[in-house]
Amino acid sequence: MEPVVTLAACSLNQFALDWEGNLGRIKQSILKAKQAGATLRVGPDLEITGYSCLDHFLEMDLYDQALDMLDQILIDESLFDILLDIGIPIMHKNCAYNARAIIVNGKILCFRPKIYGDNSRENRWFTPWARPGHVEQYSLPPRLAKIHGKSHVPIGDVLINTLETCLASDNGDEICPSSSAEIFTHSNGSHRSLTKLDQRIQLIQEATRKNGGVHLYSTQRGCDGDSLYHDECSLILVNGDIVAQGRQFGLEDVEVITATVDLQEVRAYRFALPKGSSGTQEPSSKPINAEFSLSNHKPKHKPAIFMSPTPTPPKPAEYHLPEEEIAYGPACWLWDYLRRSKASGFLLPLSGGLDSCATAIVVYSMCRLVMIAVKGGDEQVIADVKRIVAPTEDNMPSTPEELCNRIFHTVYLGMASQSSKETRQRAKDLAARIGSYHTDLNIDDVFHATKGLLKQGTGFEPKFTAHGGTHTENIALQNIQARARMCAAYYYAQMLPTVRERPGGGGCLVLGSSNADESVSGYLTKYDCSSADINPIGSFSKVDLTRFIAWAAKSFDMPVLVEFLEATPTAELEPITENYVQSDEADMGMTYVELARFRTLRKQYRLGPYGMYLRLQDEWGEKLSPREIADKVKRFHHRYQINRHKQEVATPAYQAESANPDNLRFDLRPFLYPAAFESWSFKKIDERVETVEKAQEKKRRWDLL
C-alpha cells in the first residue's frame, strides 16, 4: 500500500453534560476531517461527555448516556470511510475508565483505557488500566451488540493494524510507549497555565525524536463548565518536527488540523537510530486488524495520471507572549461563560485601580476576538451575539467598542471623603475608551445608614483612625464600604438590562478583580467586590497584571492605561488627608513583588515559614538584614493563616498558574490555624536570626581589629 496518508487532529469546545451539543461538534469535526481528505481523525479526552463533569463521573447514568451518543456516531453512515479515535468514559467490570473508542465504518474495533493516572484528580473517578500490554474482552450492551453482530470487543492496551501501518492510541501523559507503532494518537484534557504550551511541545518533540513516528495530539478547548480553560492547541508531528499546529486561543467550537505524511520518513528515521533490543521487541498483545487503508487518497473519478499528495513540510512552533496569554485566555473563557450561562452581559465595579482595569481590558479583548470571529463568518459566534445583544441583522454591533457597550457595564462606587478625583477620572476615561456603559455614583448614604445602626443599638459611634478611632473601628468602617459595594454591584447587575430596555431583560454576571497576591495574603474584605460570579484575573500576580497593562497600552493603542501603571495601588477605604493616603503595600507591610515571591515559594516550592526564610536569606541577604527578612516572612505567614478562611468563599477564578491559591481545587489547606507567632516554625526563625546576627557581629568586630 502507498505510505502517504492524511491525518487529522481536532480541538473541540465541548461543554460538560451537553450531550447533543457535544455530539454535534464531534460529528462536525469528523465531516471536516473527511472534507480535508483525512482517513484518521483524533478527538480530545472525554469528548462525548465533556472533560469537566467532575463528580458526575460517579453517576451510572453518565456512562449509559455516553454509550447512547456513541451509538449515534456508529449508525451515521456519513461518518464512515475514516478511522475514528473518540474519547469516552466507560464502565468495565465495575470500574470506570477514561477510554478511547477506536471505530471504523460503524464498528467498534476496541476500547483503549488510559494506562496511568495523572495529576488532574482523574483517579477520583477513573481506574488506571495499569497493565501495559494486557487485553481482555469488553461486554457490549445489547443495543451495541445488535449493531456489531457480536457481544464482545477487545479492551486494553491494544495496537491497531491498518493495511499499511500500525497505530497506537495514547492517553493523558503517555507519549509514544510502543516501538511497534508508527502513528500515535494522543488526547489530553490539559488545562491553562502560563507558558505551559512550551513545555508540552518540548515534551512531545523529545519523545518523537527519540523513537520516531507520527504523533497526533488533540485537546479540549475553552471553558467546559469549570474554572479551567483548555488551550493546549492540537498538534501533528513527524519525527519530532511540527507539521501542523492549531490555534492556542480561539472562539471556534470546532477546529480541525490536517497533515499529509509519508510513513517512509518514519521508517527511514527509525532505521538510522542506534539499534537496541527495542527494535526487535514484539508487542505483548496481538494487534487488532482494522482491514482499513489510511492511504485512500484517490478521488472517485481518477484522472489519467494520479499522484499522491505531497507531504506537509515542517514548520516552527508558534507561541504567545505571557502578556498575550493573559489577554486572550481569560477573554475566551469569559465568552464561553457568558454564552453558556445565558446571561445578558457583565458588570464590573471599576475602581480606577490597576486590578479592575485589567479585568476591563480582558473584557475588551474578548470583544475584539468576538468581532474578529463575526467578521470572519463564524456562524456559532454570530448566533451567540444575536442571542445576547442583537435580535435582528441590522442591529448587529460593528466594532469591539459597540459590542462592549451592549454587554459590558462598569460602575464607579465612590465615597465623598475616601475616593480621589484621580481614580474617579481614570475609571471614566477607561470606560469611554473601551465603550462600556458606565455609571458613576457615591455610596455615602448606604455607608452612613449602616454605620448608624451600631450607634442606634448601643450608643457607640466608631471612628476612622484618622479621626482618633482604634484599629478595630478603622477596619470595621472600611468593611462597611467594601461590602456595600458588593450589594450595589449585584443590584446594578440585576437591573441595568431592564433600565436599558434590553430585549429579553435578564441579569448580568458580576466580575471580580482580586489578584492572586491579595487572595493569598488576605488583603481583601470577605464579601466585598472580590465576591462576584467569576474572576478572570484571580490567579495572576500583580506583577503579571502590571506587565499585561503595559503590553495592552501599546498593543491596543490605549494611552489611558499609562495612568493606571503610574498610580499608587490603594483601596481608598480610609479618609484622605493632607498627610495620609492609604496604600496597599503600606497596609500589607510588603511590596507586591515580595508578595509574589512568597506566593511562589509557598505553593510551587512547597516551603513552610522556616524553609522560606532560609531561601530568602540567600536571595535577599544583600538588600535586607536577617531580621527584616524574618519579619516579612512571619508577617506573610501570619496574614496568610488568619485570612485563609476567605478562600473558602473565593470567587471562581480563571486558572492560569500553579501557584493559584484557589482552595476548592488547587490549594487544599485548613482554614483554621494555631497562632502563627507562637508556632515552632517562627521560634526556629528567631533562633536562626539570632545565630546569624551573632555571627555578623563577631565578624564586624573582627574586621575592626
XYZ file of C-alpha atoms in Angstrom:
705
model
C 0.000 0.000 0.000
C 1.055 3.616 -0.518
C 2.818 5.026 2.560
C 1.444 8.586 2.170
C -1.502 9.300 4.494
C -3.514 12.357 5.535
C -4.353 12.593 9.223
C -6.479 14.951 11.330
C -6.421 16.141 14.937
C -9.052 18.448 16.336
C -9.764 20.865 19.161
C -13.381 20.885 20.321
C -15.045 23.382 22.638
C -17.088 20.782 24.474
C -19.406 21.509 27.407
C -19.794 19.141 30.350
C -23.064 17.150 30.051
C -24.116 18.971 26.872
C -24.867 15.619 25.264
C -26.386 16.636 21.955
C -24.185 19.708 21.598
C -21.053 17.637 22.157
C -22.284 15.018 19.696
C -22.918 17.686 17.073
C -19.418 19.102 17.437
C -17.877 15.627 17.211
C -19.784 14.903 14.010
C -18.858 18.289 12.573
C -15.175 17.619 13.236
C -15.366 14.219 11.544
C -17.003 15.695 8.458
C -14.398 18.475 8.323
C -11.632 15.886 8.545
C -13.168 13.886 5.701
C -13.538 17.002 3.558
C -9.826 17.649 4.049
C -9.043 14.152 2.783
C -8.093 12.696 6.173
C -8.541 8.989 6.859
C -7.820 9.183 10.604
C -9.463 11.623 12.991
C -8.398 12.034 16.638
C -10.587 13.863 19.164
C -9.935 15.249 22.652
C -10.108 13.498 26.004
C -13.640 12.553 27.166
C -15.128 14.486 24.259
C -18.510 12.773 24.417
C -19.277 13.892 27.975
C -17.027 16.937 28.254
C -13.917 16.841 30.407
C -15.136 18.746 33.490
C -18.017 16.543 34.605
C -16.137 16.059 37.884
C -18.216 14.012 40.365
C -20.860 13.398 37.716
C -18.377 10.724 36.627
C -19.544 8.834 39.729
C -23.091 8.582 38.332
C -24.069 5.433 36.440
C -26.427 7.379 34.162
C -23.490 9.208 32.648
C -21.945 6.016 31.263
C -25.230 4.817 29.763
C -25.813 8.167 28.082
C -22.247 8.257 26.787
C -22.946 4.964 25.010
C -26.179 6.476 23.642
C -24.089 9.184 21.967
C -21.554 6.631 20.719
C -24.453 4.690 19.210
C -25.469 7.817 17.257
C -21.971 8.018 15.784
C -21.918 4.337 14.846
C -25.169 4.424 12.873
C -24.394 7.639 10.948
C -23.110 6.484 7.548
C -21.844 9.974 6.704
C -19.131 9.272 9.283
C -17.892 6.124 7.525
C -14.681 5.725 5.488
C -12.496 7.247 8.193
C -10.820 5.723 11.237
C -12.083 7.426 14.399
C -10.408 7.797 17.788
C -13.060 9.134 20.192
C -12.763 9.970 23.901
C -15.402 8.338 26.113
C -15.786 7.178 29.733
C -16.815 3.522 30.045
C -17.666 1.006 32.761
C -15.967 -2.395 32.714
C -16.174 -4.982 35.480
C -17.470 -2.397 37.972
C -14.628 0.013 37.260
C -14.791 3.314 35.390
C -12.162 4.049 32.757
C -11.175 7.126 30.798
C -11.002 5.423 27.420
C -10.695 5.800 23.681
C -13.173 4.153 21.334
C -11.485 3.128 18.071
C -14.160 2.985 15.365
C -14.318 2.380 11.636
C -17.386 2.150 9.398
C -19.876 1.834 12.235
C -17.962 -0.839 14.142
C -16.048 -0.574 17.411
C -12.626 -2.136 16.934
C -11.688 -1.804 20.599
C -11.656 0.358 23.710
C -8.309 1.633 24.901
C -8.347 2.822 28.563
C -5.825 5.258 29.991
C -2.949 3.180 31.343
C -1.765 5.549 34.057
C -3.421 8.202 36.199
C -2.290 11.816 36.002
C -2.186 14.904 38.173
C -5.635 16.321 37.410
C -7.587 14.311 40.005
C -8.816 11.760 37.471
C -8.089 8.941 39.913
C -11.018 10.205 41.960
C -13.312 8.916 39.205
C -11.340 6.612 36.921
C -9.275 3.491 37.449
C -5.941 3.386 35.594
C -5.636 0.272 33.433
C -2.107 -0.115 34.857
C -1.450 -3.297 32.855
C 0.660 -2.409 29.820
C 0.127 -4.890 27.018
C -2.868 -6.563 28.662
C -6.054 -7.029 26.612
C -9.340 -8.674 27.568
C -12.950 -8.645 26.358
C -15.484 -5.875 26.922
C -19.136 -6.902 27.058
C -21.200 -4.714 24.739
C -24.651 -3.569 25.881
C -27.496 -5.173 23.880
C -28.080 -2.211 21.534
C -24.412 -2.097 20.505
C -24.142 -5.879 20.332
C -27.017 -5.856 17.847
C -25.180 -3.367 15.608
C -21.962 -5.364 15.718
C -23.433 -8.827 15.475
C -21.257 -9.894 18.411
C -21.325 -9.461 22.156
C -17.711 -8.542 22.925
C -14.888 -6.308 21.678
C -11.298 -6.046 22.942
C -10.409 -3.627 25.730
C -6.912 -2.850 26.932
C -3.500 -1.699 25.770
C -4.057 -2.517 22.115
C -2.363 -1.771 18.805
C -4.296 -1.309 15.559
C -3.008 -2.663 12.263
C -4.260 -0.899 9.143
C -3.352 -2.167 5.680
C -0.177 -0.069 5.596
C 0.906 0.714 9.176
C 0.411 0.195 12.903
C -1.335 2.670 15.169
C -1.249 3.140 18.960
C -3.735 5.223 20.912
C -2.124 7.013 23.840
C -3.984 8.882 26.540
C -3.118 11.526 29.109
C 0.597 11.682 29.875
C 1.522 8.556 27.907
C 3.683 9.510 24.933
C 4.957 7.016 22.369
C 5.316 3.990 24.681
C 5.374 1.440 21.862
C 8.120 0.934 19.305
C 5.831 -1.289 17.211
C 3.507 1.523 16.117
C 4.313 4.217 13.563
C 1.351 6.509 14.283
C 0.457 7.620 17.803
C -2.846 9.283 18.615
C -2.769 11.248 21.837
C -5.577 13.090 23.597
C -5.452 15.148 26.740
C -7.578 17.350 28.973
C -4.672 19.700 29.617
C -5.674 22.981 31.231
C -4.368 26.500 31.068
C -1.143 27.634 32.706
C 1.139 30.462 31.634
C 3.774 29.273 29.106
C 2.668 25.648 29.589
C 2.430 25.127 25.825
C 6.205 25.490 25.562
C 6.670 22.595 27.983
C 4.043 20.457 26.263
C 5.537 20.844 22.793
C 9.036 20.215 24.108
C 7.878 17.009 25.833
C 6.187 15.657 22.698
C 9.073 16.635 20.445
C 11.609 14.921 22.688
C 9.579 11.700 22.744
C 9.035 11.581 18.986
C 12.645 12.468 18.210
C 13.810 9.685 20.482
C 11.723 6.949 18.831
C 10.491 8.480 15.586
C 6.898 8.298 14.458
C 3.850 10.387 13.649
C 2.213 11.992 16.671
C -1.322 13.424 16.643
C -2.183 15.486 19.719
C -5.796 16.521 20.286
C -7.166 18.510 23.190
C -10.239 20.180 24.600
C -10.675 23.920 24.000
C -12.454 26.554 26.047
C -14.433 26.639 29.285
C -16.493 23.469 29.625
C -18.126 24.293 32.944
C -15.243 24.781 35.375
C -12.580 27.355 36.227
C -10.175 25.527 33.928
C -9.557 26.884 30.458
C -8.329 24.277 28.000
C -5.974 25.822 25.478
C -3.187 23.410 24.589
C -3.555 23.536 20.816
C -3.781 20.445 18.622
C -0.552 19.290 17.007
C 0.719 16.874 14.378
C 4.414 15.975 14.479
C 6.623 13.737 12.352
C 9.871 12.526 13.926
C 9.797 15.490 16.299
C 9.051 18.139 13.657
C 5.765 20.046 13.801
C 3.849 19.801 10.533
C 0.506 21.202 11.761
C -0.478 23.312 14.762
C -3.879 24.614 15.784
C -4.634 27.945 17.400
C -3.935 28.199 21.108
C -6.748 30.703 21.646
C -9.858 30.904 19.528
C -13.630 31.114 19.677
C -14.270 28.379 17.098
C -16.177 25.454 18.598
C -14.580 23.071 16.104
C -11.050 23.355 14.755
C -9.558 20.564 12.643
C -5.930 20.494 11.572
C -4.621 18.056 8.976
C -1.262 16.995 7.642
C -0.147 14.651 4.901
C 2.763 12.470 5.999
C 4.982 9.934 4.283
C 5.406 6.884 6.512
C 8.626 6.101 4.698
C 10.129 9.082 6.523
C 9.327 7.384 9.822
C 10.849 4.098 8.694
C 13.997 5.772 7.396
C 14.325 7.785 10.607
C 13.980 4.706 12.783
C 16.334 2.717 10.595
C 19.058 5.270 11.331
C 18.530 5.204 15.115
C 21.011 3.309 17.312
C 19.995 -0.329 17.370
C 18.813 -1.769 20.662
C 16.679 -4.549 21.944
C 13.532 -2.451 21.444
C 13.918 -2.689 17.690
C 13.112 -6.394 17.671
C 10.759 -6.425 20.634
C 7.375 -7.947 19.861
C 4.221 -6.282 21.190
C 2.961 -8.022 24.323
C -0.561 -8.311 22.866
C -1.681 -9.314 19.412
C -2.551 -6.254 17.274
C -6.114 -5.844 16.035
C -6.504 -5.873 12.262
C -8.687 -2.994 11.106
C -8.894 -4.108 7.450
C -8.836 -0.418 6.569
C -6.490 1.657 4.436
C -5.264 5.050 5.614
C -3.782 5.858 2.214
C -7.127 6.016 0.452
C -6.392 9.342 -1.279
C -7.604 8.560 -4.779
C -10.668 10.548 -5.855
C -13.770 8.755 -7.117
C -13.123 9.972 -10.685
C -9.425 9.230 -11.003
C -7.583 11.239 -13.691
C -5.359 9.517 -16.204
C -2.318 10.199 -14.050
C -2.901 10.320 -10.293
C -0.141 11.412 -7.950
C -0.185 11.041 -4.168
C -0.452 14.248 -2.140
C 2.769 15.996 -1.201
C 3.778 15.538 2.464
C 3.214 18.594 4.631
C 6.523 20.397 5.315
C 7.726 21.089 8.879
C 7.030 24.470 10.473
C 8.271 26.250 13.600
C 6.160 26.143 16.741
C 4.001 29.186 17.391
C 3.899 30.679 20.882
C 2.324 33.686 22.565
C 3.956 36.103 24.968
C 2.758 35.734 28.593
C 1.033 39.119 28.238
C -0.806 37.861 25.160
C -1.852 34.740 27.039
C -3.398 36.953 29.736
C -5.175 38.972 27.047
C -6.615 36.018 25.135
C -7.049 33.108 27.564
C -9.376 34.773 30.110
C -11.149 36.538 27.227
C -12.089 33.235 25.579
C -13.068 31.804 28.977
C -15.362 34.780 29.639
C -17.044 34.432 26.252
C -17.771 30.755 26.836
C -19.124 31.504 30.301
C -21.315 34.344 29.052
C -22.896 32.482 26.160
C -23.359 29.214 28.065
C -24.793 30.850 31.185
C -27.415 32.659 29.051
C -26.684 35.908 30.935
C -27.154 39.352 29.388
C -23.637 40.636 29.890
C -21.110 41.605 32.540
C -20.936 44.205 35.286
C -17.640 45.315 36.814
C -17.061 47.643 39.774
C -14.408 49.837 38.128
C -12.368 51.446 40.903
C -9.779 53.303 38.877
C -7.089 50.918 40.121
C -4.937 48.509 38.157
C -6.769 45.274 39.022
C -10.244 46.297 37.877
C -8.559 47.966 34.910
C -7.025 44.590 33.993
C -10.421 42.895 34.189
C -11.934 45.599 31.973
C -9.168 45.152 29.392
C -9.753 41.379 29.373
C -13.430 42.023 28.563
C -12.417 44.461 25.833
C -10.019 41.845 24.450
C -12.937 39.411 24.412
C -14.998 41.886 22.393
C -12.136 42.243 19.917
C -11.940 38.460 19.461
C -15.713 38.195 19.067
C -15.838 40.871 16.380
C -12.949 39.220 14.507
C -14.921 35.953 14.549
C -18.117 37.721 13.426
C -16.355 39.374 10.506
C -14.759 36.022 9.670
C -18.203 34.449 9.330
C -18.139 32.125 12.371
C -21.775 31.018 12.437
C -21.806 29.955 16.087
C -20.295 33.222 17.312
C -22.732 35.204 15.153
C -25.640 33.222 16.591
C -24.414 33.832 20.142
C -24.015 37.573 19.538
C -27.528 37.753 18.102
C -28.970 35.981 21.128
C -27.187 38.229 23.608
C -27.386 41.690 22.016
C -28.837 41.795 18.515
C -32.158 40.162 17.687
C -32.028 41.484 14.101
C -29.334 41.611 11.413
C -29.417 45.414 11.147
C -28.785 45.723 14.893
C -25.505 43.794 14.960
C -22.549 45.635 16.553
C -19.808 46.526 14.089
C -16.872 47.367 16.376
C -15.436 45.984 19.641
C -16.392 49.237 21.371
C -20.002 48.929 20.217
C -20.195 45.327 21.391
C -18.589 46.378 24.670
C -21.294 48.995 25.180
C -24.020 46.393 24.653
C -22.733 43.732 27.044
C -20.302 45.385 29.473
C -21.397 47.633 32.334
C -18.933 49.426 34.591
C -19.777 51.305 37.770
C -17.623 53.544 39.949
C -18.782 53.204 43.557
C -17.174 56.132 45.347
C -17.184 57.881 48.708
C -17.087 61.654 49.114
C -14.145 61.714 51.552
C -12.311 58.496 50.632
C -12.374 58.447 46.832
C -9.947 60.635 44.928
C -10.682 62.675 41.835
C -7.871 60.789 40.096
C -9.380 57.308 40.458
C -12.828 58.565 39.507
C -11.457 60.208 36.359
C -9.335 57.186 35.411
C -12.391 54.936 35.618
C -14.394 57.363 33.480
C -11.631 57.700 30.866
C -11.098 53.941 30.572
C -14.824 53.279 30.219
C -15.023 55.886 27.456
C -12.085 54.318 25.604
C -13.416 50.752 25.599
C -17.051 51.774 25.162
C -18.550 50.260 28.320
C -21.873 51.509 29.703
C -20.519 53.478 32.662
C -22.213 54.748 35.813
C -20.619 56.965 38.467
C -22.194 57.172 41.916
C -21.395 57.575 45.608
C -22.425 55.123 48.316
C -22.154 57.574 51.253
C -25.840 57.212 52.130
C -25.551 53.426 52.403
C -22.345 53.745 54.443
C -23.758 56.227 56.937
C -27.020 54.311 57.298
C -25.162 51.100 58.124
C -22.684 52.867 60.391
C -25.589 54.438 62.297
C -27.043 51.048 63.198
C -24.358 50.493 65.848
C -24.983 53.855 67.496
C -28.727 53.262 67.328
C -28.419 49.914 69.097
C -25.529 50.530 71.523
C -24.834 54.250 71.634
C -21.263 53.699 70.420
C -20.070 55.539 67.303
C -16.922 54.111 65.641
C -14.304 56.374 64.057
C -11.574 56.029 61.461
C -8.000 56.019 62.742
C -7.526 59.370 61.029
C -10.267 60.743 63.307
C -8.970 59.175 66.528
C -10.504 55.714 66.305
C -8.894 52.361 67.094
C -7.597 49.831 64.578
C -10.702 47.692 65.135
C -13.016 50.629 64.441
C -10.997 51.547 61.369
C -11.266 48.048 59.875
C -14.997 47.825 60.643
C -15.715 51.099 58.848
C -13.634 50.083 55.847
C -15.537 46.803 55.625
C -18.906 48.593 55.591
C -17.867 50.402 52.423
C -16.417 47.321 50.796
C -19.492 45.181 51.461
C -21.864 47.942 50.416
C -20.104 47.952 47.057
C -20.774 44.244 46.613
C -24.505 44.725 47.272
C -24.648 47.709 44.936
C -22.802 45.798 42.216
C -25.259 42.899 42.290
C -28.228 45.274 42.395
C -26.998 47.127 39.323
C -26.129 43.867 37.561
C -29.679 42.652 38.016
C -31.401 45.879 36.993
C -29.296 47.599 34.312
C -30.516 45.391 31.418
C -34.068 46.375 32.403
C -33.132 50.045 32.777
C -31.573 49.948 29.309
C -34.650 48.153 27.927
C -32.532 45.326 26.622
C -34.520 42.721 24.644
C -35.218 39.768 26.900
C -34.128 41.579 30.059
C -32.136 39.195 32.234
C -29.242 39.928 34.551
C -25.516 40.458 34.198
C -22.671 38.414 35.605
C -20.674 40.334 38.208
C -16.922 40.241 37.598
C -14.364 40.218 40.398
C -10.893 41.745 40.278
C -8.906 40.389 43.215
C -5.472 39.162 42.147
C -3.651 36.077 43.400
C -1.304 38.040 45.659
C -4.152 39.740 47.509
C -6.016 36.461 47.831
C -3.127 34.523 49.349
C -2.339 37.317 51.838
C -5.985 38.020 52.609
C -5.728 41.681 51.653
C -9.399 41.902 50.773
C -12.699 42.084 52.588
C -14.753 38.929 52.797
C -17.932 39.529 50.759
C -16.755 42.756 49.168
C -16.214 43.395 45.455
C -13.877 40.399 45.411
C -17.072 38.377 45.852
C -18.509 38.061 42.383
C -19.786 35.460 39.955
C -16.435 34.864 38.264
C -12.963 36.383 38.356
C -10.874 36.419 35.158
C -7.657 37.630 36.855
C -7.803 35.709 40.148
C -4.767 33.517 39.581
C -2.455 36.213 38.201
C 0.035 38.134 40.318
C 0.145 41.916 40.489
C 3.469 41.749 38.655
C 1.879 39.779 35.787
C -1.039 42.202 35.583
C 1.258 45.226 35.530
C 3.143 43.767 32.577
C -0.150 42.938 30.878
C -1.448 46.506 31.193
C 1.845 47.864 29.841
C 1.535 45.498 26.865
C -2.126 46.425 26.272
C -1.326 50.149 26.340
C 0.789 49.644 23.219
C -0.929 46.707 21.514
C -4.466 48.092 21.910
C -3.372 51.737 21.452
C -4.624 52.847 24.877
C -2.531 55.703 26.306
C -5.043 55.989 29.155
C -3.578 52.800 30.635
C -0.278 54.552 31.392
C -2.044 56.467 34.176
C -3.021 53.181 35.840
C 0.584 51.980 35.723
C 1.863 55.168 37.346
C -0.749 55.262 40.137
C -0.034 54.002 43.670
C -2.181 50.916 44.434
C -4.777 51.900 47.048
C -8.063 50.534 48.362
C -9.366 54.071 49.124
C -11.300 52.878 52.159
C -9.884 55.443 54.624
C -10.342 59.223 54.576
C -7.778 61.106 52.504
C -5.982 63.834 54.471
C -3.128 66.230 53.767
C -0.705 63.824 55.432
C -2.188 60.423 54.604
C -3.314 58.466 51.563
C -3.984 54.769 52.033
C -1.536 52.437 50.251
C -1.875 48.699 49.641
C 1.805 47.935 50.155
C 1.994 50.010 53.343
C -1.068 48.218 54.727
C 0.406 44.791 53.949
C 3.926 45.616 55.096
C 5.411 44.177 51.920
C 5.618 45.037 48.246
C 3.663 43.206 45.556
C 6.948 41.910 44.145
C 7.824 40.426 47.541
C 4.328 39.040 47.915
C 4.517 37.319 44.537
C 7.764 35.664 45.619
C 6.227 34.488 48.900
C 3.304 33.008 46.998
C 5.575 31.131 44.590
C 7.828 29.743 47.320
C 4.832 28.628 49.373
C 2.982 26.772 46.620
C 5.378 25.839 43.839
C 8.448 25.250 46.010
C 6.351 23.896 48.916
C 8.244 25.817 51.572
C 6.943 26.453 55.062
C 7.893 29.518 57.140
C 11.344 28.293 58.189
C 12.309 26.913 54.778
C 11.107 30.125 53.144
C 13.232 32.210 55.489
C 16.351 30.175 54.700
C 15.700 30.521 50.964
C 15.112 34.268 51.124
C 18.121 34.807 53.346
C 20.190 33.749 50.342
C 18.077 35.662 47.795
C 17.526 38.927 49.688
C 20.526 38.940 52.025
C 22.340 41.705 50.162
C 19.497 44.235 50.443
C 17.746 43.251 53.697
C 19.018 42.273 57.118
C 18.250 38.796 58.534
C 15.731 40.321 60.929
C 13.999 42.307 58.189
C 13.668 39.155 56.103
C 12.367 37.242 59.119
C 9.799 39.955 59.876
C 8.490 39.892 56.318
C 8.300 36.085 56.215
C 6.466 35.962 59.542
C 4.139 38.784 58.543
C 3.251 36.978 55.323
C 2.517 33.647 57.015
C 0.592 35.339 59.808
C -1.608 37.163 57.300
C -1.961 34.020 55.190
C -3.137 31.911 58.123
C -5.564 34.351 59.735
C -7.137 35.119 56.347
C -7.228 31.575 54.991
C -10.969 31.313 55.689
C -11.591 33.864 52.939
C -10.501 31.330 50.324
C -13.376 29.069 51.357
C -15.755 31.526 49.682
C -13.432 32.890 46.996
C -14.988 33.723 43.645
C -14.314 31.037 40.994
C -11.274 32.303 39.123
C -9.785 31.527 35.748
C -6.979 29.041 36.380
C -3.677 30.277 34.984
C -0.848 29.426 37.371
C 0.178 26.502 39.536
C 0.577 28.971 42.427
C -3.152 29.739 42.325
C -4.467 29.914 45.934
C -7.910 28.551 44.966
C -8.902 26.423 47.955
C -11.504 24.374 46.115
C -9.142 22.668 43.691
C -5.522 23.723 43.624
C -4.557 24.587 47.190
C -6.204 22.321 49.740
C -5.325 23.658 53.204
C -7.098 24.118 56.550
C -8.755 27.468 57.230
C -8.189 27.459 60.996
C -4.575 27.616 62.185
C -2.789 27.856 65.551
C -1.443 31.311 66.389
C 1.428 31.819 63.957
C 3.624 33.907 66.264
C 3.535 31.126 68.851
C 4.409 28.390 66.355
C 7.538 26.256 66.392
C 8.387 27.448 62.869
C 8.543 31.074 63.999
C 10.659 30.135 67.025
C 13.128 28.383 64.699
C 13.264 31.517 62.536
C 14.024 33.643 65.616
C 16.780 31.250 66.697
C 18.284 31.367 63.223
C 18.169 35.177 63.147
C 19.952 35.379 66.499
C 22.627 32.942 65.310
C 23.210 34.888 62.089
C 23.247 38.247 63.883
C 25.784 36.988 66.415
C 27.978 35.686 63.593
C 27.686 39.017 61.767
C 28.539 40.978 64.916
C 31.544 38.749 65.578
C 32.751 39.304 62.006
C 32.217 43.066 62.318
C 34.329 43.218 65.474
C 36.996 41.062 63.889
C 37.144 43.379 60.874
C 37.691 46.371 63.214
C 40.781 44.802 64.739
